[in-house]
mmCIF file of C-alpha atoms and ligand atoms in Angstrom:
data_model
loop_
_atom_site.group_PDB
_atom_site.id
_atom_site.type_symbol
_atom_site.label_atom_id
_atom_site.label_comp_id
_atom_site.label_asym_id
_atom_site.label_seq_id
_atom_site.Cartn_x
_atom_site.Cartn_y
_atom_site.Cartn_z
ATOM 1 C CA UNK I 1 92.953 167.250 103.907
ATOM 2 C CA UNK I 2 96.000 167.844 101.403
ATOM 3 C CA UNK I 3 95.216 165.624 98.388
ATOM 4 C CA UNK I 4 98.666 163.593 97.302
ATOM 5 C CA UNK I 5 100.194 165.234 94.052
ATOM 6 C CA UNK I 6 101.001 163.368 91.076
ATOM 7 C CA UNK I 7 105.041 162.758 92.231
ATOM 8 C CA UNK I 8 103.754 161.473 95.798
ATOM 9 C CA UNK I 9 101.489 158.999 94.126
ATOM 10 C CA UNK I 10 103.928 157.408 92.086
ATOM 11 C CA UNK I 11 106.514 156.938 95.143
ATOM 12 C CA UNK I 12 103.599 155.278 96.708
ATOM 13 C CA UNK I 13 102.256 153.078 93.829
ATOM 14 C CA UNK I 14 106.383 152.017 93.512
ATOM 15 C CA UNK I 15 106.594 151.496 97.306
ATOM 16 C CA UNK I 16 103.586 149.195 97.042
ATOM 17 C CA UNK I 17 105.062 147.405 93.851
ATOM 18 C CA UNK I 18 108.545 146.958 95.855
ATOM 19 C CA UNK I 19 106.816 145.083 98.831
ATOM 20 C CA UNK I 20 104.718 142.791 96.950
ATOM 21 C CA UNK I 21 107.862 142.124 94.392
ATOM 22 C CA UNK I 22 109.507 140.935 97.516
ATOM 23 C CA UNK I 23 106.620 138.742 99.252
ATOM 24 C CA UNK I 24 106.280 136.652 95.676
ATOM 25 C CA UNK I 25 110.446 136.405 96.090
ATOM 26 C CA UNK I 26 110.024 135.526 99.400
ATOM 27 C CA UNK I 27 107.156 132.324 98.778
ATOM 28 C CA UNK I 28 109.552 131.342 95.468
ATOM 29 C CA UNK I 29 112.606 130.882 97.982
ATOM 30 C CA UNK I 30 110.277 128.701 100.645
ATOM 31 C CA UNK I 31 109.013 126.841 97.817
ATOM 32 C CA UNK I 32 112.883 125.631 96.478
ATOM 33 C CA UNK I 33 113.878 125.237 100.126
ATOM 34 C CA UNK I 34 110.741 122.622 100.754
ATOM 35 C CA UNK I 35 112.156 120.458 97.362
ATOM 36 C CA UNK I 36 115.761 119.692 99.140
ATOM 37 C CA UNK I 37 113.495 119.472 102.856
ATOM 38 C CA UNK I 38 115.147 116.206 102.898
ATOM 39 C CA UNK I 39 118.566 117.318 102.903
ATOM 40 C CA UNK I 40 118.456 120.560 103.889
ATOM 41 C CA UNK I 41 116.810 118.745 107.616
ATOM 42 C CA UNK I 42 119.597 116.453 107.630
ATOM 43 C CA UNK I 43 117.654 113.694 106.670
ATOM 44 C CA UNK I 44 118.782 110.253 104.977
ATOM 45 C CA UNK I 45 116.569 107.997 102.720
ATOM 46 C CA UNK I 46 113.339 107.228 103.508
ATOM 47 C CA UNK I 47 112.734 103.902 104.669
ATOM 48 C CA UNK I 48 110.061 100.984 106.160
ATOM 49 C CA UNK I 49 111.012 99.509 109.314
ATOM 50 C CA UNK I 50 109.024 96.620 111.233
ATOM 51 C CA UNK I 51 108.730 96.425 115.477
ATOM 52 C CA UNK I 52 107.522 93.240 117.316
ATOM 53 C CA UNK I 53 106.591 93.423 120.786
ATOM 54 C CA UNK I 54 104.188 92.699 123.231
ATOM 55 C CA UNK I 55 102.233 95.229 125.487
ATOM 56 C CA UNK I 56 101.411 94.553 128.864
ATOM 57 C CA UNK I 57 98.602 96.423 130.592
ATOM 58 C CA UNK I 58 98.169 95.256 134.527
ATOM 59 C CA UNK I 59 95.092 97.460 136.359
ATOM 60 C CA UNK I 60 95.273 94.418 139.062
ATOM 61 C CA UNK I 61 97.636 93.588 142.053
ATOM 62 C CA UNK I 62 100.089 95.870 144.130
ATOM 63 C CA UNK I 63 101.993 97.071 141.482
ATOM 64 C CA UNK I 64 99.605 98.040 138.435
ATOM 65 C CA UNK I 65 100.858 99.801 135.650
ATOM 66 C CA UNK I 66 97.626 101.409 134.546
ATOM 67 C CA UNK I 67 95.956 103.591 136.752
ATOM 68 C CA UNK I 68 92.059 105.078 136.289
ATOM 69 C CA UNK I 69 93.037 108.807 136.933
ATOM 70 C CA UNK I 70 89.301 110.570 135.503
ATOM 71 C CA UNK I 71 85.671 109.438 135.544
ATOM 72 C CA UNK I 72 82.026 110.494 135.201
ATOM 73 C CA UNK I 73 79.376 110.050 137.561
ATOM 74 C CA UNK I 74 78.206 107.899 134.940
ATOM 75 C CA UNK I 75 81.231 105.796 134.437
ATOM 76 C CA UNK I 76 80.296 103.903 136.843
ATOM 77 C CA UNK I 77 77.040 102.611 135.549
ATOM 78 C CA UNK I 78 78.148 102.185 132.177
ATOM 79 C CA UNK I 79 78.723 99.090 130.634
ATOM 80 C CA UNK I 80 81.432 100.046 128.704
ATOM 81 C CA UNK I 81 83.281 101.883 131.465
ATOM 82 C CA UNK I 82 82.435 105.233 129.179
ATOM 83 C CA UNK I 83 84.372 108.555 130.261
ATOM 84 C CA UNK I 84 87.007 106.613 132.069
ATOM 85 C CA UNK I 85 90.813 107.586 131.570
ATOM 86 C CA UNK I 86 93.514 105.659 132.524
ATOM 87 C CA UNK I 87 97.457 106.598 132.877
ATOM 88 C CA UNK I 88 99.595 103.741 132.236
ATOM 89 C CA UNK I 89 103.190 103.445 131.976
ATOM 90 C CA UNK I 90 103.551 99.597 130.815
ATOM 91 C CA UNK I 91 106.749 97.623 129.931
ATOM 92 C CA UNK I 92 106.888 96.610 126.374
ATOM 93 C CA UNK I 93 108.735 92.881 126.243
ATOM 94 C CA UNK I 94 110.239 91.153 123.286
ATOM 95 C CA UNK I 95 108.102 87.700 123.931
ATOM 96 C CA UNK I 96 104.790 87.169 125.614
ATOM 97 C CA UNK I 97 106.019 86.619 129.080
ATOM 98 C CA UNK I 98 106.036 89.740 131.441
ATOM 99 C CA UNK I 99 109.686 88.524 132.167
ATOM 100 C CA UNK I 100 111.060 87.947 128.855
ATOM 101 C CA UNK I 101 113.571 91.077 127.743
ATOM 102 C CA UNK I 102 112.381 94.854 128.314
ATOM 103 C CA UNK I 103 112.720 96.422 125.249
ATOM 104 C CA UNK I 104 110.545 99.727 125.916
ATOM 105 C CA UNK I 105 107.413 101.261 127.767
ATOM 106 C CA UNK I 106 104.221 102.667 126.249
ATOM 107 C CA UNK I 107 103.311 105.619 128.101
ATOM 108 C CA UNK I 108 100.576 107.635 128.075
ATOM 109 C CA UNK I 109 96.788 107.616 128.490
ATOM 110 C CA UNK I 110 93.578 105.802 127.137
ATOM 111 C CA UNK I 111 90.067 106.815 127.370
ATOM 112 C CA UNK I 112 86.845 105.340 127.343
ATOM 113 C CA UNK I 113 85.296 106.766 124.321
ATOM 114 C CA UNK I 114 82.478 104.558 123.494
ATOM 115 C CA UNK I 115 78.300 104.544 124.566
ATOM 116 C CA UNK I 116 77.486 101.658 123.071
ATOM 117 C CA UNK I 117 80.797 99.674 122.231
ATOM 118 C CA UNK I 118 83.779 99.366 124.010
ATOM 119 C CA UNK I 119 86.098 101.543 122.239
ATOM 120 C CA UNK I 120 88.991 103.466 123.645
ATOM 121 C CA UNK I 121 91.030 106.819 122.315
ATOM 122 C CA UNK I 122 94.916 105.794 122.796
ATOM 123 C CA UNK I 123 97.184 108.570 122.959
ATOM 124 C CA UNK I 124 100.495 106.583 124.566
ATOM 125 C CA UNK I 125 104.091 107.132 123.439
ATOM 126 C CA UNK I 126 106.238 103.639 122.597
ATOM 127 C CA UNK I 127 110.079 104.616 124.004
ATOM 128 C CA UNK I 128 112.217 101.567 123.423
ATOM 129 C CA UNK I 129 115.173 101.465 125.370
ATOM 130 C CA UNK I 130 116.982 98.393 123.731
ATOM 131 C CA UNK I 131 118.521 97.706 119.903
ATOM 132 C CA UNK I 132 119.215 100.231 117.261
ATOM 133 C CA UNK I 133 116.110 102.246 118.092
ATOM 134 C CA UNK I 134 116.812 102.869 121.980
ATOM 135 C CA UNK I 135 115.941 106.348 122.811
ATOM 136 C CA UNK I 136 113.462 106.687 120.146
ATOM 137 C CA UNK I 137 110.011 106.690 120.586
ATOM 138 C CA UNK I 138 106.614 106.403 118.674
ATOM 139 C CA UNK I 139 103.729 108.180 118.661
ATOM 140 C CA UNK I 140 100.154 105.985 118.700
ATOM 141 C CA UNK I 141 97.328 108.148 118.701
ATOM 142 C CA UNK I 142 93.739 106.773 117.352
ATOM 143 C CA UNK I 143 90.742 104.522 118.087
ATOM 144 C CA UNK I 144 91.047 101.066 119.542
ATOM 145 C CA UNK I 145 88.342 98.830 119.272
ATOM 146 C CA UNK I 146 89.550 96.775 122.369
ATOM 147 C CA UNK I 147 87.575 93.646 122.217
ATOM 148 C CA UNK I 148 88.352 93.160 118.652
ATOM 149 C CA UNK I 149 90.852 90.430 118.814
ATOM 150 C CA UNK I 150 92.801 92.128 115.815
ATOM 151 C CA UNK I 151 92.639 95.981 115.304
ATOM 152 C CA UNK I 152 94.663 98.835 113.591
ATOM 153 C CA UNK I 153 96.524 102.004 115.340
ATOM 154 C CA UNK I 154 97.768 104.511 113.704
ATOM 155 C CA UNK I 155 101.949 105.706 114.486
ATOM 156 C CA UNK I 156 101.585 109.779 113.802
ATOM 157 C CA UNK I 157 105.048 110.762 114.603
ATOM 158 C CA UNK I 158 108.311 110.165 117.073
ATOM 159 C CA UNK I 159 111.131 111.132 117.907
ATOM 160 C CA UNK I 160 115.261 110.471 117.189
ATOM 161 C CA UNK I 161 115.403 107.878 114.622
ATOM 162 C CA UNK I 162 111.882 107.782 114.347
ATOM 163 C CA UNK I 163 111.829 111.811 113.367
ATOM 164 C CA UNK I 164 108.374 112.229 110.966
ATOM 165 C CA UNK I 165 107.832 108.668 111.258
ATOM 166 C CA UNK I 166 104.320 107.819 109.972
ATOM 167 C CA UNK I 167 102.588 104.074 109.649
ATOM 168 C CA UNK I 168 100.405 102.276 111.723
ATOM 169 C CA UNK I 169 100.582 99.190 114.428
ATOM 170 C CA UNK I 170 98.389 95.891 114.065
ATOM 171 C CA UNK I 171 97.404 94.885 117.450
ATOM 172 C CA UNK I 172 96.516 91.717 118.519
ATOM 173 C CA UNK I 173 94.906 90.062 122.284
ATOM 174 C CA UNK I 174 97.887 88.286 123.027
ATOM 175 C CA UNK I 175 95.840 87.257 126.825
ATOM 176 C CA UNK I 176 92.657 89.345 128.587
ATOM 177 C CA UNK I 177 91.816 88.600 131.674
ATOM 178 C CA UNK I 178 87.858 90.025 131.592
ATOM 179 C CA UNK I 179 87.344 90.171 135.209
ATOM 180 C CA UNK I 180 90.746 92.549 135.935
ATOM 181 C CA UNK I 181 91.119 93.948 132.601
ATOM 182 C CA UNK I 182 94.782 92.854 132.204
ATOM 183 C CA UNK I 183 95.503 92.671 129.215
ATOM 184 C CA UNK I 184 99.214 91.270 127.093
ATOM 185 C CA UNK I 185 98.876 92.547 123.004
ATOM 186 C CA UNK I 186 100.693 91.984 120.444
ATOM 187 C CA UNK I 187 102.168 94.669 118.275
ATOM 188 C CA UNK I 188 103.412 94.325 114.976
ATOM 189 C CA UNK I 189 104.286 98.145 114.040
ATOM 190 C CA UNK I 190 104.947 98.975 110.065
ATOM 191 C CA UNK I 191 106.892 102.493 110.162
ATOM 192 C CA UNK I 192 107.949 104.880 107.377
ATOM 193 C CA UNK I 193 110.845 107.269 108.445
ATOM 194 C CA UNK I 194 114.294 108.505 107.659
HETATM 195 C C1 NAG Q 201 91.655 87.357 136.418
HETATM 196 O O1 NAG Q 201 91.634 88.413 137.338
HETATM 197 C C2 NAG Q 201 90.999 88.087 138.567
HETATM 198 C C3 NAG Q 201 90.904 89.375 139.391
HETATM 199 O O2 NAG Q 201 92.172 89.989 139.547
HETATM 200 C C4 NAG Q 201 91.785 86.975 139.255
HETATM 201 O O3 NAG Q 201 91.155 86.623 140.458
HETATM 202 C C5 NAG Q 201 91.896 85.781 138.327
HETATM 203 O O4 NAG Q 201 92.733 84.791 138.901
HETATM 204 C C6 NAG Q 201 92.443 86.188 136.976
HETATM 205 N N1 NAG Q 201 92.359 85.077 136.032
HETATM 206 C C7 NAG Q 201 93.428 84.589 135.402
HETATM 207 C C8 NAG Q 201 93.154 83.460 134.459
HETATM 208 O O5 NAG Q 201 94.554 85.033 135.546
#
């Protein structure tokens, strides 16, 4: 093989210098853009808003909103209903009345993720369809230690007004009906977003 002369190894060495010149260029221009990210996404001030609703979950009657769509053979044996998964799509009202004003739906699925506790995984979406937010939604996605009669979700994200949202919901047993599982919860919902 044809060794490189001494003119060929210097175009080379100033090839390689060009290319990593413009990669450090190229993470300097990234790093300005991500100090305006704000602006530059169209985004106004950040600020803390506060929701107030209550949740209804209904596994019981004709019309249920929560549906058991997975189990384990075990599931059925277990005393804390563990590797169950339920669908629901369940109306979100502005009092504690299933007929007080609609003001969005939680939809999505919970799962039976506790052995020895009952303790679900919520991974639901909160659209509300009424008020300044209508159209905007919420992401919930953590642990819920159901039986607690206070416990903490955390909001991950949403969408429209509640772009990069981030905070958490307090969630409190409103009414649980232990035989049927229906359940009403409160939710007071502390969010951070633009
Ligand atoms: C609880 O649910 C069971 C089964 O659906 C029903 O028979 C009972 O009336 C309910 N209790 C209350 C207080 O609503």
């Amino acid at each position: 093989m044809k060794t490189l002369g001494r003119t060929e190894k210097t175009l080379a060495l100033a090839i390689l210098l060009f290319f990593f010149a413009a990669t450090l260029v190229q993470c300097k221009k990234e790093e300005e853009s991500l100090v305006n990210w704000r602006e530059n996404l169209g985004l106004g001030k950040e600020k803390v808003s506060r929701l107030h609703f209550f949740f209804h979950d209904t596994l019981s009657g004709k019309n249920p909103t929560a549906v058991t769509i997975a189990q384990a053979a075990m599931t059925k044996t277990s005393p804390t209903r563990f590797g169950a998964v339920n669908m629901a799509d369940d109306p979100l009202t502005e009092g504690p009345e299933l007929t007080s004003k609609l003001v969005g739906r939680a939809q999505g699925f919970y799962a039976s993720a506790g052995q020895q506790e009952v303790c679900l995984l919520m991974a639901m979406s909160y659209l509300l369809t009424e008020g300044k937010y209508k159209g905007s939604s919420l992401s919930i996605l953590g642990r819920n230690h159901a039986l607690d009669p206070v416990r903490e979700l955390p909001v991950i994200g949403g969408s429209g007004l509640f772009r990069l949202a981030r905070g958490y919901a307090v969630a409190k047993t409103h009414r649980l009906n232990k035989t049927s599982g229906d359940a009403i919860i409160e939710y007071h919902v502390t969010v951070i977003h633009y």
